[in-house]
Tab-separated table of C-alpha atoms and ligand atoms in Angstrom:
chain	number	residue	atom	x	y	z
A	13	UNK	CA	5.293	133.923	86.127
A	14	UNK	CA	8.873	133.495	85.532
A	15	UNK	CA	10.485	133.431	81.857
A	16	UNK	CA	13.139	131.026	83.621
A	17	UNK	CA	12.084	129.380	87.008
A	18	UNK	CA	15.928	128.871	89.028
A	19	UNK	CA	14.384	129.013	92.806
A	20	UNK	CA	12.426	126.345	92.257
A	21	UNK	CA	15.541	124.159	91.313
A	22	UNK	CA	17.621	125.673	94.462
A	23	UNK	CA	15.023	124.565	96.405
A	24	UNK	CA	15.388	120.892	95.209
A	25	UNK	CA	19.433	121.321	95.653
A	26	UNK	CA	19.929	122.941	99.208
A	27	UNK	CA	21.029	120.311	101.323
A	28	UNK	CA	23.674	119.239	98.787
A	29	UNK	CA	24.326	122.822	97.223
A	30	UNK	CA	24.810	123.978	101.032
A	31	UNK	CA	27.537	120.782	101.727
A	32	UNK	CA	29.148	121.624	98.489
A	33	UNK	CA	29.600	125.159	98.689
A	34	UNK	CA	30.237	124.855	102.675
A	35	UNK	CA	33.451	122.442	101.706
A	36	UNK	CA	35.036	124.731	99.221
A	37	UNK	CA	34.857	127.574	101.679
A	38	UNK	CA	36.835	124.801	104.081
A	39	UNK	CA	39.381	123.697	101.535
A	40	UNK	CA	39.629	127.620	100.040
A	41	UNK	CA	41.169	126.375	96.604
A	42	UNK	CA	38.961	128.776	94.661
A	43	UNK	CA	40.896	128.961	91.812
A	44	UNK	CA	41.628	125.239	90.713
A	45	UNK	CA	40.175	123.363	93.405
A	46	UNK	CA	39.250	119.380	93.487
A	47	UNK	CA	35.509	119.928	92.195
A	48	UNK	CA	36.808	121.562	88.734
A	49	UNK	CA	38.646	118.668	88.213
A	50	UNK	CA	35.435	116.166	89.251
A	51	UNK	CA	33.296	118.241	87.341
A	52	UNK	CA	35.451	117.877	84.184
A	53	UNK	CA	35.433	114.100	84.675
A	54	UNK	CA	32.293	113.576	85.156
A	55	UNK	CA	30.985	115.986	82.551
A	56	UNK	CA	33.579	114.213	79.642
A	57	UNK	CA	31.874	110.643	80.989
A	58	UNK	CA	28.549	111.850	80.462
A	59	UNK	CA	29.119	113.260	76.953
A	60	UNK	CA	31.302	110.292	76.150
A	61	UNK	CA	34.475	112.223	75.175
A	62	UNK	CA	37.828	111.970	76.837
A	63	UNK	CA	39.054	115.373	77.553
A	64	UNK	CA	36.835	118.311	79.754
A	65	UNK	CA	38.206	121.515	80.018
A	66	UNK	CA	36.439	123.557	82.399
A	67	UNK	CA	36.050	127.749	81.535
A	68	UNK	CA	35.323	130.876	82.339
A	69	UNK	CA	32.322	131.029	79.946
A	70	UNK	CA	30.648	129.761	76.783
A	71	UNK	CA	32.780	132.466	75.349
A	72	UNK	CA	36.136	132.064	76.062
A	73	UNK	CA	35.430	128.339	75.145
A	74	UNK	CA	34.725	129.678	72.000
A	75	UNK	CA	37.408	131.172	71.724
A	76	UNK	CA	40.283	128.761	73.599
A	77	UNK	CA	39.403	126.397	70.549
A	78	UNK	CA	40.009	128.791	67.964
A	79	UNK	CA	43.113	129.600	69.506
A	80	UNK	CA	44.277	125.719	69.809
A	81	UNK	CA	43.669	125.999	66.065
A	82	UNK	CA	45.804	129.211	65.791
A	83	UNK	CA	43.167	130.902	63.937
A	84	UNK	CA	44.010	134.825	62.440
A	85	UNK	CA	43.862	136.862	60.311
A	86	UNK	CA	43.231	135.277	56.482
A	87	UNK	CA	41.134	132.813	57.982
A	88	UNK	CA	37.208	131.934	56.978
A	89	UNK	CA	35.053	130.519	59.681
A	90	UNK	CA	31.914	129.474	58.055
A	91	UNK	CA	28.828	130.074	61.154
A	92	UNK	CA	24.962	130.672	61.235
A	93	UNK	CA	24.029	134.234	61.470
A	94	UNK	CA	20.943	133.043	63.908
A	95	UNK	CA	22.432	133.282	67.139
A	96	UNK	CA	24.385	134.663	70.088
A	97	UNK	CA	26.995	137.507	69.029
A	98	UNK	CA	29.488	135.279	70.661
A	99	UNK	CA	29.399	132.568	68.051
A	100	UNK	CA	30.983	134.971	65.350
A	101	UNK	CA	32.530	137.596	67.830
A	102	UNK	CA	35.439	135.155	68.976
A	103	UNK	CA	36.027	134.909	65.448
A	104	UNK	CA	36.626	138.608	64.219
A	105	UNK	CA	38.489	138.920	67.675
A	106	UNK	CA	41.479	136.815	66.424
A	107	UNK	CA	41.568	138.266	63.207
A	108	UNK	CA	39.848	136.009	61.398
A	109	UNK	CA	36.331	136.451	58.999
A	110	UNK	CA	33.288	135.713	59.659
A	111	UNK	CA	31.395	133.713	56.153
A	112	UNK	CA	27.614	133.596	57.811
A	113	UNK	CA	25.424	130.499	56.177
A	114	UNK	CA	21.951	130.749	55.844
A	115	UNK	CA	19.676	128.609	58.281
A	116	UNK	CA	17.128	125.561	57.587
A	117	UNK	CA	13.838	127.427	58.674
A	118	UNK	CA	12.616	124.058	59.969
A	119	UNK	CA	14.881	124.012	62.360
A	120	UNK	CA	16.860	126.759	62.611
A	121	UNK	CA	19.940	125.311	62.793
A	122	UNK	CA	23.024	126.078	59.504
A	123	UNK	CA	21.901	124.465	56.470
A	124	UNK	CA	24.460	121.976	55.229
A	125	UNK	CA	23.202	122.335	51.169
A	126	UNK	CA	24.201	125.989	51.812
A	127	UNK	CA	27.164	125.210	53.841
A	128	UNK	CA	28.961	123.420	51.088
A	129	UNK	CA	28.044	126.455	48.622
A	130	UNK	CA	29.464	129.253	50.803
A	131	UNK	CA	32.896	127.143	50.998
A	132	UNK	CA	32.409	126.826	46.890
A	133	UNK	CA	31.661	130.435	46.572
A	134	UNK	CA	34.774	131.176	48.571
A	135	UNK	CA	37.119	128.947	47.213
A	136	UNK	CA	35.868	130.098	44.022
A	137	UNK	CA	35.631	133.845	45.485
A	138	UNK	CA	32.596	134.064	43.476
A	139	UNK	CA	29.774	136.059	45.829
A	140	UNK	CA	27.321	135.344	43.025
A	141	UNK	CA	27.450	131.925	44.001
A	142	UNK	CA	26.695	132.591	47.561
A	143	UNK	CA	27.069	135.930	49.820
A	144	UNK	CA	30.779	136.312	50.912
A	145	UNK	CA	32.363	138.674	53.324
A	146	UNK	CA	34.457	141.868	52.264
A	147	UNK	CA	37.847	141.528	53.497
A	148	UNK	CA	38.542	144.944	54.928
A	149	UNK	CA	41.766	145.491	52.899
A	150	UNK	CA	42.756	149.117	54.055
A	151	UNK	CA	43.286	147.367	57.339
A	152	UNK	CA	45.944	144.746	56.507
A	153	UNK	CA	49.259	145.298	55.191
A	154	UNK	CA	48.662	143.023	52.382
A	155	UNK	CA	45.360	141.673	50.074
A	156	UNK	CA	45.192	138.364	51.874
A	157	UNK	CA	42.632	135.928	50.495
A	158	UNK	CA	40.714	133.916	53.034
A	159	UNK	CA	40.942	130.462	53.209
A	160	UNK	CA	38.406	128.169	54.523
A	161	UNK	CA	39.400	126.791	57.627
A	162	UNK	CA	36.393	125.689	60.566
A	163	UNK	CA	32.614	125.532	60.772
A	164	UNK	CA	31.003	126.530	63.863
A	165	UNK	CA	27.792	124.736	63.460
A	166	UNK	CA	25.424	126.099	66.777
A	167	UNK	CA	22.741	123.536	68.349
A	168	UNK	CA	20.146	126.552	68.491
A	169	UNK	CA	18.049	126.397	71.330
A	170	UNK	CA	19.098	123.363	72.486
A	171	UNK	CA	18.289	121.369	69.005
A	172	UNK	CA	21.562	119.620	67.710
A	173	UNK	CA	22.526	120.940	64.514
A	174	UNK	CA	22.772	118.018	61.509
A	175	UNK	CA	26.010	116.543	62.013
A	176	UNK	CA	26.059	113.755	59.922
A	177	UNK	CA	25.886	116.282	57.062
A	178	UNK	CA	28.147	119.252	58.119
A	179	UNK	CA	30.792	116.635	59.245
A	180	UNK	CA	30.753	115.274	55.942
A	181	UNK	CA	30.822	118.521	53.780
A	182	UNK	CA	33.592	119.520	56.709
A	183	UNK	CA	35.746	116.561	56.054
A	184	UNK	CA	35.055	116.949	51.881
A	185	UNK	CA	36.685	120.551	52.295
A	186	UNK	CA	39.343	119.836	54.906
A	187	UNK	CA	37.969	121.838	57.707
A	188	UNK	CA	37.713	121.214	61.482
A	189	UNK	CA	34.758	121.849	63.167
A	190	UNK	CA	33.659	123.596	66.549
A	191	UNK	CA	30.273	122.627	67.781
A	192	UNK	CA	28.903	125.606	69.689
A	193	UNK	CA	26.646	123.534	72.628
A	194	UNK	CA	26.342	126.537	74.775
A	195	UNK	CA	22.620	125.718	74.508
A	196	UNK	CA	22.525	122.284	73.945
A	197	UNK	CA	24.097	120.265	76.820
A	198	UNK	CA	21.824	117.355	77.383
A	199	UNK	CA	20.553	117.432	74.313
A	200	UNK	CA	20.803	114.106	71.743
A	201	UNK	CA	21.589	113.679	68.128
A	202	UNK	CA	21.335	109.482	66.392
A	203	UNK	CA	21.720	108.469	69.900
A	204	UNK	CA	25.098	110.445	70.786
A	205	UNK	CA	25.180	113.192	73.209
A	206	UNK	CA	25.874	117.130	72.182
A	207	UNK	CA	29.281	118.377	73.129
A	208	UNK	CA	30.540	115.250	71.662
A	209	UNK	CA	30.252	116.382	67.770
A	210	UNK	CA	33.129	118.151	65.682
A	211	UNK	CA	36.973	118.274	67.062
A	212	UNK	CA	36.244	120.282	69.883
A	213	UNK	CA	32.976	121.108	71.087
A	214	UNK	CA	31.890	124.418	73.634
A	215	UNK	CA	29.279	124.669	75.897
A	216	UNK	CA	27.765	127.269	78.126
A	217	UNK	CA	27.032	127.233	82.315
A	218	UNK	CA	25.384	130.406	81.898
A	219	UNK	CA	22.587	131.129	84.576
A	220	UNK	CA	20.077	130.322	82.136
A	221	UNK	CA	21.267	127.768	79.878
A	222	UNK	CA	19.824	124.571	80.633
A	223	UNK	CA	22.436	123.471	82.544
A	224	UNK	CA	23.546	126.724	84.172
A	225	UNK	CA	25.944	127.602	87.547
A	226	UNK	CA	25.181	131.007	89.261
A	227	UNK	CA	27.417	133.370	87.375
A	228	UNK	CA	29.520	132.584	84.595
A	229	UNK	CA	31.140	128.966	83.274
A	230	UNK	CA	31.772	127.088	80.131
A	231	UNK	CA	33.622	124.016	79.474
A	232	UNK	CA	35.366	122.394	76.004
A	233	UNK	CA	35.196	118.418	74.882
A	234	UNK	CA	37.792	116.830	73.047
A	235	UNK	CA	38.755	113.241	71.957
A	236	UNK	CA	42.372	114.824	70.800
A	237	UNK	CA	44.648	114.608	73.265
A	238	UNK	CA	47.317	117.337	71.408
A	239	UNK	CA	44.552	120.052	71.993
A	240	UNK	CA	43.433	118.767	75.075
A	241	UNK	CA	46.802	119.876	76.355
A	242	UNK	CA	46.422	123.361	74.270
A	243	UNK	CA	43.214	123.876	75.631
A	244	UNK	CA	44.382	123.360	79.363
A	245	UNK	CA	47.459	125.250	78.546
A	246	UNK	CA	45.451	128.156	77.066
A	247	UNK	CA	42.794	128.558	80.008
A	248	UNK	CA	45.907	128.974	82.500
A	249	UNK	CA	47.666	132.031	79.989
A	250	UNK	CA	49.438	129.671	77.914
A	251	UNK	CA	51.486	127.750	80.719
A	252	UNK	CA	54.046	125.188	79.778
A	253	UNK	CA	55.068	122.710	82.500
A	254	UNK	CA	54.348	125.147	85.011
A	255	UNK	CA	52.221	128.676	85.405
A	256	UNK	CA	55.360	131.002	85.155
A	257	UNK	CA	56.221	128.930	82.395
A	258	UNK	CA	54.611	130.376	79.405
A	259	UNK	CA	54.833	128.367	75.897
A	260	UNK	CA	52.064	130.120	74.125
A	261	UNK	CA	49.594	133.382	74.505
A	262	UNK	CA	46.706	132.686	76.207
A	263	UNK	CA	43.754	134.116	78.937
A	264	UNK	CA	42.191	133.981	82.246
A	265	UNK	CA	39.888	131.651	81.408
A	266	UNK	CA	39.403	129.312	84.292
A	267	UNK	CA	36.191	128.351	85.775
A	268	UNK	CA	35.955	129.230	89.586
A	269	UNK	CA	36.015	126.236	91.951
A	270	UNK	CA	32.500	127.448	93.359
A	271	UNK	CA	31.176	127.300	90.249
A	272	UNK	CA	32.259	123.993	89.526
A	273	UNK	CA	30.576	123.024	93.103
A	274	UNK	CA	27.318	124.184	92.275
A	275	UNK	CA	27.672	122.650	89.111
A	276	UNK	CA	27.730	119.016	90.648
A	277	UNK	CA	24.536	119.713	93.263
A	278	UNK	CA	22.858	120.640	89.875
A	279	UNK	CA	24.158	117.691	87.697
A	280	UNK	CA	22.745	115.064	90.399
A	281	UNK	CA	18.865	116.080	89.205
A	282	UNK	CA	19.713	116.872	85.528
A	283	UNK	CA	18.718	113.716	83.854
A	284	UNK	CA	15.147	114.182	85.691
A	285	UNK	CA	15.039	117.911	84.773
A	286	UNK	CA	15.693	116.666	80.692
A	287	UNK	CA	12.635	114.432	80.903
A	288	UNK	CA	10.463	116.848	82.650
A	289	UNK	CA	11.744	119.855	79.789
A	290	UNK	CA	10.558	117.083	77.435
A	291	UNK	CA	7.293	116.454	79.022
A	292	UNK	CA	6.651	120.456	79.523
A	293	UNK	CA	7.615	121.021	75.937
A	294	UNK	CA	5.405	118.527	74.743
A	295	UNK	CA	2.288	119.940	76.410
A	296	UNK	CA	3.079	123.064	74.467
A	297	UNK	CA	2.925	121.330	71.268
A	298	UNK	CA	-0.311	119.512	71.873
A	299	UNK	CA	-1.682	122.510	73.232
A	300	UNK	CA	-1.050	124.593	70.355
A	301	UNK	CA	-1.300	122.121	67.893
A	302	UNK	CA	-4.695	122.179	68.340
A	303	UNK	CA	-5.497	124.840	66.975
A	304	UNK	CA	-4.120	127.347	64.638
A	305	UNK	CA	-0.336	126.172	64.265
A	306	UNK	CA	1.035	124.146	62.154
A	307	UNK	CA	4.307	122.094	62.240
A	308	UNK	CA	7.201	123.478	59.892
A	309	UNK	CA	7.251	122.706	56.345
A	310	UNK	CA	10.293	123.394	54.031
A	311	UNK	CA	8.573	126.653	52.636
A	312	UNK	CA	8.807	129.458	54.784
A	313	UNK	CA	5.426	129.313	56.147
A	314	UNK	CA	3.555	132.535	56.414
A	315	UNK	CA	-0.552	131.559	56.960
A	316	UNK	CA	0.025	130.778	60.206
A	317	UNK	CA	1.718	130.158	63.207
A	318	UNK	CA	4.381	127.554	63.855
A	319	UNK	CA	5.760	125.359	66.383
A	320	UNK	CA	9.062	123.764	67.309
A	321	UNK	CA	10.168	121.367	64.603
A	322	UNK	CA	12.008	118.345	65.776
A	323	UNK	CA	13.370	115.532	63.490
A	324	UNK	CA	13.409	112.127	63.525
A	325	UNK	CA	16.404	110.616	65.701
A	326	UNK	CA	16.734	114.324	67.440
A	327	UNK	CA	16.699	114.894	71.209
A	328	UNK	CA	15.798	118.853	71.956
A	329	UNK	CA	17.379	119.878	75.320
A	330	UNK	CA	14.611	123.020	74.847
A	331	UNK	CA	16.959	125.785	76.047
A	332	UNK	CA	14.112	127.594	74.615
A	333	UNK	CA	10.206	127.229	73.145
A	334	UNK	CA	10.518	129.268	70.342
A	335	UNK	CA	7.093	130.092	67.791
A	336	UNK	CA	6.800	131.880	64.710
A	337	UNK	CA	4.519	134.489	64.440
A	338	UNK	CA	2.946	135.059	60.778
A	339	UNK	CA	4.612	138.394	60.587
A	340	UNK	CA	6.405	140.799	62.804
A	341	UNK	CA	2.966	142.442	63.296
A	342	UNK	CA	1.743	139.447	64.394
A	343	UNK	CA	4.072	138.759	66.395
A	344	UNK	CA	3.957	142.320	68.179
A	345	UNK	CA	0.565	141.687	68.783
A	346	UNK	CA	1.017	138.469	70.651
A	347	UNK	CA	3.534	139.566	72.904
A	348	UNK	CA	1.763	142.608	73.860
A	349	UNK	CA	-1.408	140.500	74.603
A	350	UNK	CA	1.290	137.892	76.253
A	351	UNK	CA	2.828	140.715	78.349
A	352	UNK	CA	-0.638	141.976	79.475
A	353	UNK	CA	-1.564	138.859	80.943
A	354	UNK	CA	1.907	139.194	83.132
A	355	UNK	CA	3.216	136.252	81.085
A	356	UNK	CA	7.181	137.103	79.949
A	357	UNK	CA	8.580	136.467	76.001
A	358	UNK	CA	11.480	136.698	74.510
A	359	UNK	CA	12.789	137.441	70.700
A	360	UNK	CA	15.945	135.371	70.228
A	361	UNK	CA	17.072	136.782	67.841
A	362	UNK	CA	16.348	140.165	66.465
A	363	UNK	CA	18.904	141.237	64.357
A	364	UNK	CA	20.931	137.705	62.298
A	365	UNK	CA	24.521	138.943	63.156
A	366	UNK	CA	25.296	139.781	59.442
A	367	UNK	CA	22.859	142.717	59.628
A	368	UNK	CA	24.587	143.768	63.251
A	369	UNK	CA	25.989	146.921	63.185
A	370	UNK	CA	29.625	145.389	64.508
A	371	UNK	CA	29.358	143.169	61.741
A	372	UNK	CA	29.299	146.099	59.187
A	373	UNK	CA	32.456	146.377	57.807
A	374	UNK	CA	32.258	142.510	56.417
A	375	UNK	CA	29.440	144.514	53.984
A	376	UNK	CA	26.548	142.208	54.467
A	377	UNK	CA	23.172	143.274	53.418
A	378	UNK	CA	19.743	143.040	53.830
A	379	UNK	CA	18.234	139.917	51.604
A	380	UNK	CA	21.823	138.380	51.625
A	381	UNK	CA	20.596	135.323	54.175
A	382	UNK	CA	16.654	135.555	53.980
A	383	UNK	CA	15.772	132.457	56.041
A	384	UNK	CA	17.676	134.235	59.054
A	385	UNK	CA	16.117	137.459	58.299
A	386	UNK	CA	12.075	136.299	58.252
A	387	UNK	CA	13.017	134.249	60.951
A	388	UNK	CA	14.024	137.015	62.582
A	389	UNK	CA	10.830	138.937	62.526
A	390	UNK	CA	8.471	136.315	63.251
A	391	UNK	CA	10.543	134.644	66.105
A	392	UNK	CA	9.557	134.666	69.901
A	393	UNK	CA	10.166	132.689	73.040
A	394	UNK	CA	7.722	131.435	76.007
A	395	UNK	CA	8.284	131.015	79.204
A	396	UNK	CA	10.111	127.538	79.313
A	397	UNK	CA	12.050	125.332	82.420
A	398	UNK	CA	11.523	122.339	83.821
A	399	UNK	CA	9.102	123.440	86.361
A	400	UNK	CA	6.615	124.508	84.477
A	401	UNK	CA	3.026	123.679	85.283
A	402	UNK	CA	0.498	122.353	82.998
A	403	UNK	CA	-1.891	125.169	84.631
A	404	UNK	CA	0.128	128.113	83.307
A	405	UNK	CA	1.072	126.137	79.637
A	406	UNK	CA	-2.709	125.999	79.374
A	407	UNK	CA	-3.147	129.641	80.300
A	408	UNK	CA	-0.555	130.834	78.333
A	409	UNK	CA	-1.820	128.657	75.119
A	410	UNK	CA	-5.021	129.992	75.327
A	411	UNK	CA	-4.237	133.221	75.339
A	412	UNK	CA	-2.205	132.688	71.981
A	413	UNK	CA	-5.229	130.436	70.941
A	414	UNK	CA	-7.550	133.210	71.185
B	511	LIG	C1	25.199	131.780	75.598
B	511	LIG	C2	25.837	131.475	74.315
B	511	LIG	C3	27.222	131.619	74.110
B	511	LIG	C4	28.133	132.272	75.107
B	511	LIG	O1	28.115	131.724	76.375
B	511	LIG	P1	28.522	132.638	77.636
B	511	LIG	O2	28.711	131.630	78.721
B	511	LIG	O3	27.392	133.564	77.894
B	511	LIG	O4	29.787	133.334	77.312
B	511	LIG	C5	27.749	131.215	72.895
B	511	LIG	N1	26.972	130.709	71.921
B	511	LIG	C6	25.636	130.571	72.074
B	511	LIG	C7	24.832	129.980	70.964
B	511	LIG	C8	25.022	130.960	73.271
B	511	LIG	O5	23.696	130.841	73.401
């Protein structure tokens, strides 16, 4: 059994897959060619935003809309600690700090309430109001305070973050915002697509995203047309009306014309590959449900186990079936029993990024964020994709069942 099931999906794509790789290899504009460009414009109409930038990865997305910002050093970008190291390590890359916010254990996702008292704390710089960075002083030439700038709120495993809220507490405080989709594309929040939330939003064409290429990708939305232009000037090293015309510092952060054609053979059988996540996630639930788990209160629940938690007026894209265990033991116990049975998991994620070691020197501690950190230890993935059969959910449920 596969954690991730991608031949059965190349399968469904060859004859168009084959046409659109076999024209690219005609036309040889790899770098640039006519299916970025078609990719962007379709992807922007889809999301319902007007600008598409296509990338090099989720990463460099990330990071091209920090840079259209001009983020640096003195800087405070307020993320969750409960996902991918890229989310914060664009961040510390430009100079800029890191101020992790604890996560709503329903849903995993940043938790506005605690959103808006990090920025007080800050603005305050009063770390007994909420757990603030150390600005590594030695370091800089001079004491610079931070001052809050962005929120990267991150659609965790493919569940839109709460927008509505952090947009509000964002605009309140005078701060842009970066939505961090790299999981999420497809995904719904009151009705509006992901990658249309914030001023610039980021996603991911990863392999195993759920709307992956075969190597790496990423592409940004925007409504603004000024950072449209930075973006697409950043992504080509800063270019100004031409390539050896440079304006501004920027990267290699283009995403190959290949990629971009296996992108559109995908996109033709995503909207039937959302329902069918929907349907295979659902099966889980009832599954489960049945027995021993329970669905997510506010407390952090440790009796038993729990499933996904999705709220009202929320569409899940299900990048990932994620369960909590009652304890790391538990959870140990389950994979091992999983992993005998040949069935792959997954612990997204182990370590919350302020406890990561490349995080030290911002002198987090253990206890400082306490949702991320029991989440942490109770957290694991099953196998999840749209091709999943009912036969293996019900095998693997009843092995966790027993
Ligand atoms: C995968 C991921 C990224 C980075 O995307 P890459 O394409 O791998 O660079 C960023 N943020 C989150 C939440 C991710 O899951």
């Amino acid at each position: 059994m596969d954690f991730i099931d991608l031949k059965t999906q190349q399968t469904k794509i060859k004859e168009t897959l084959n046409t659109n790789l076999q024209k690219v290899l005609s036309h040889c504009q790899y770098i640039l060619g006519p299916e970025v460009k078609e990719l962007e414009n379709r992807l922007a109409s889809y999301v319902g935003v007007k600008h598409a930038i296509g990338c090099a990865s989720g990463t460099d997305a990330l990071l091209m809309a920090l840079m259209a910002y001009n983020v640096g050093p003195g800087d405070a970008i307020f993320t969750s600690p409960f996902t991918f190291i890229a989310t914060a390590e664009v961040i510390s890359l430009l100079g800029a700090t890191p101020v992790f916010v604890d996560i709503d254990p329903r849903t995993f996702n940043i938790d506005p309430a605690k959103l808006e008292q990090a920025i007080l704390a800050l603005k305050d710089n009063n770390p007994s109001f909420y757990p603030l960075p150390m600005v590594n002083v030695e370091r800089r030439t001079s004491n610079i305070k931070l001052a809050p700038r962005c929120v990267i709120p991150v659609d965790l495993f493919g569940l839109p973050a709460d927008y509505d809220a952090i947009l509000a507490i964002a605009s309140k405080h005078d701060l842009f915002v970066i939505e961090d989709a790299a999981q999420s594309f497809g995904a719904e929040y009151k009705g509006k697509k992901t990658c249309s939330f914030g001023n610039i939003a980021c996603t991911s064409f990863f392999p195993a995203k759920p709307f992956g290429c075969y190597g790496d990708g990423g592409m940004c939305f925007t409504n603004d047309d000024n950072l449209a232009a930075a973006l697409d000037s950043i992504h080509v090293h800063g270019k100004g009306i031409h390539k050896y015309d440079n304006v501004r510092i920027g990267i290699n952060g283009r995403l190959d014309t290949l990629q971009a054609a296996i992108l559109l053979a995908k996109f033709e059988i995503f909207p039937e590959e959302i329902e069918l996540r929907q349907h295979a996630a659902q099966r889980y639930t009832d599954l489960l449900t049945n027995t021993n788990f329970e669905h997510r209160t506010l407390n952090i629940e440790h009796s038993s186990l729990v499933t996904p938690y999705i709220p009202a007026g929320y569409k899940s894209i299900w990048a990932q079936y994620s369960i909590l265990a009652k304890d790391e033991k538990h959870r140990l116990d389950l994979m091992k029993r999983l992993q005998e049975n040949k069935i792959p998991t997954a612990i997204y994620y182990p370590t919350p990024l302020h406890l990561q070691t490349a995080f030290s020197v911002l002198g987090y501690k253990k206890g400082d964020l306490p949702v991320s950190e029991d989440c942490s230890e109770r957290i694991f993935s099953l196998p999840m994709h749209p091709y999943l059969t009912e036969k293996d959910q019900i095998y693997i449920t009843e092995i966790i069942n027993k």
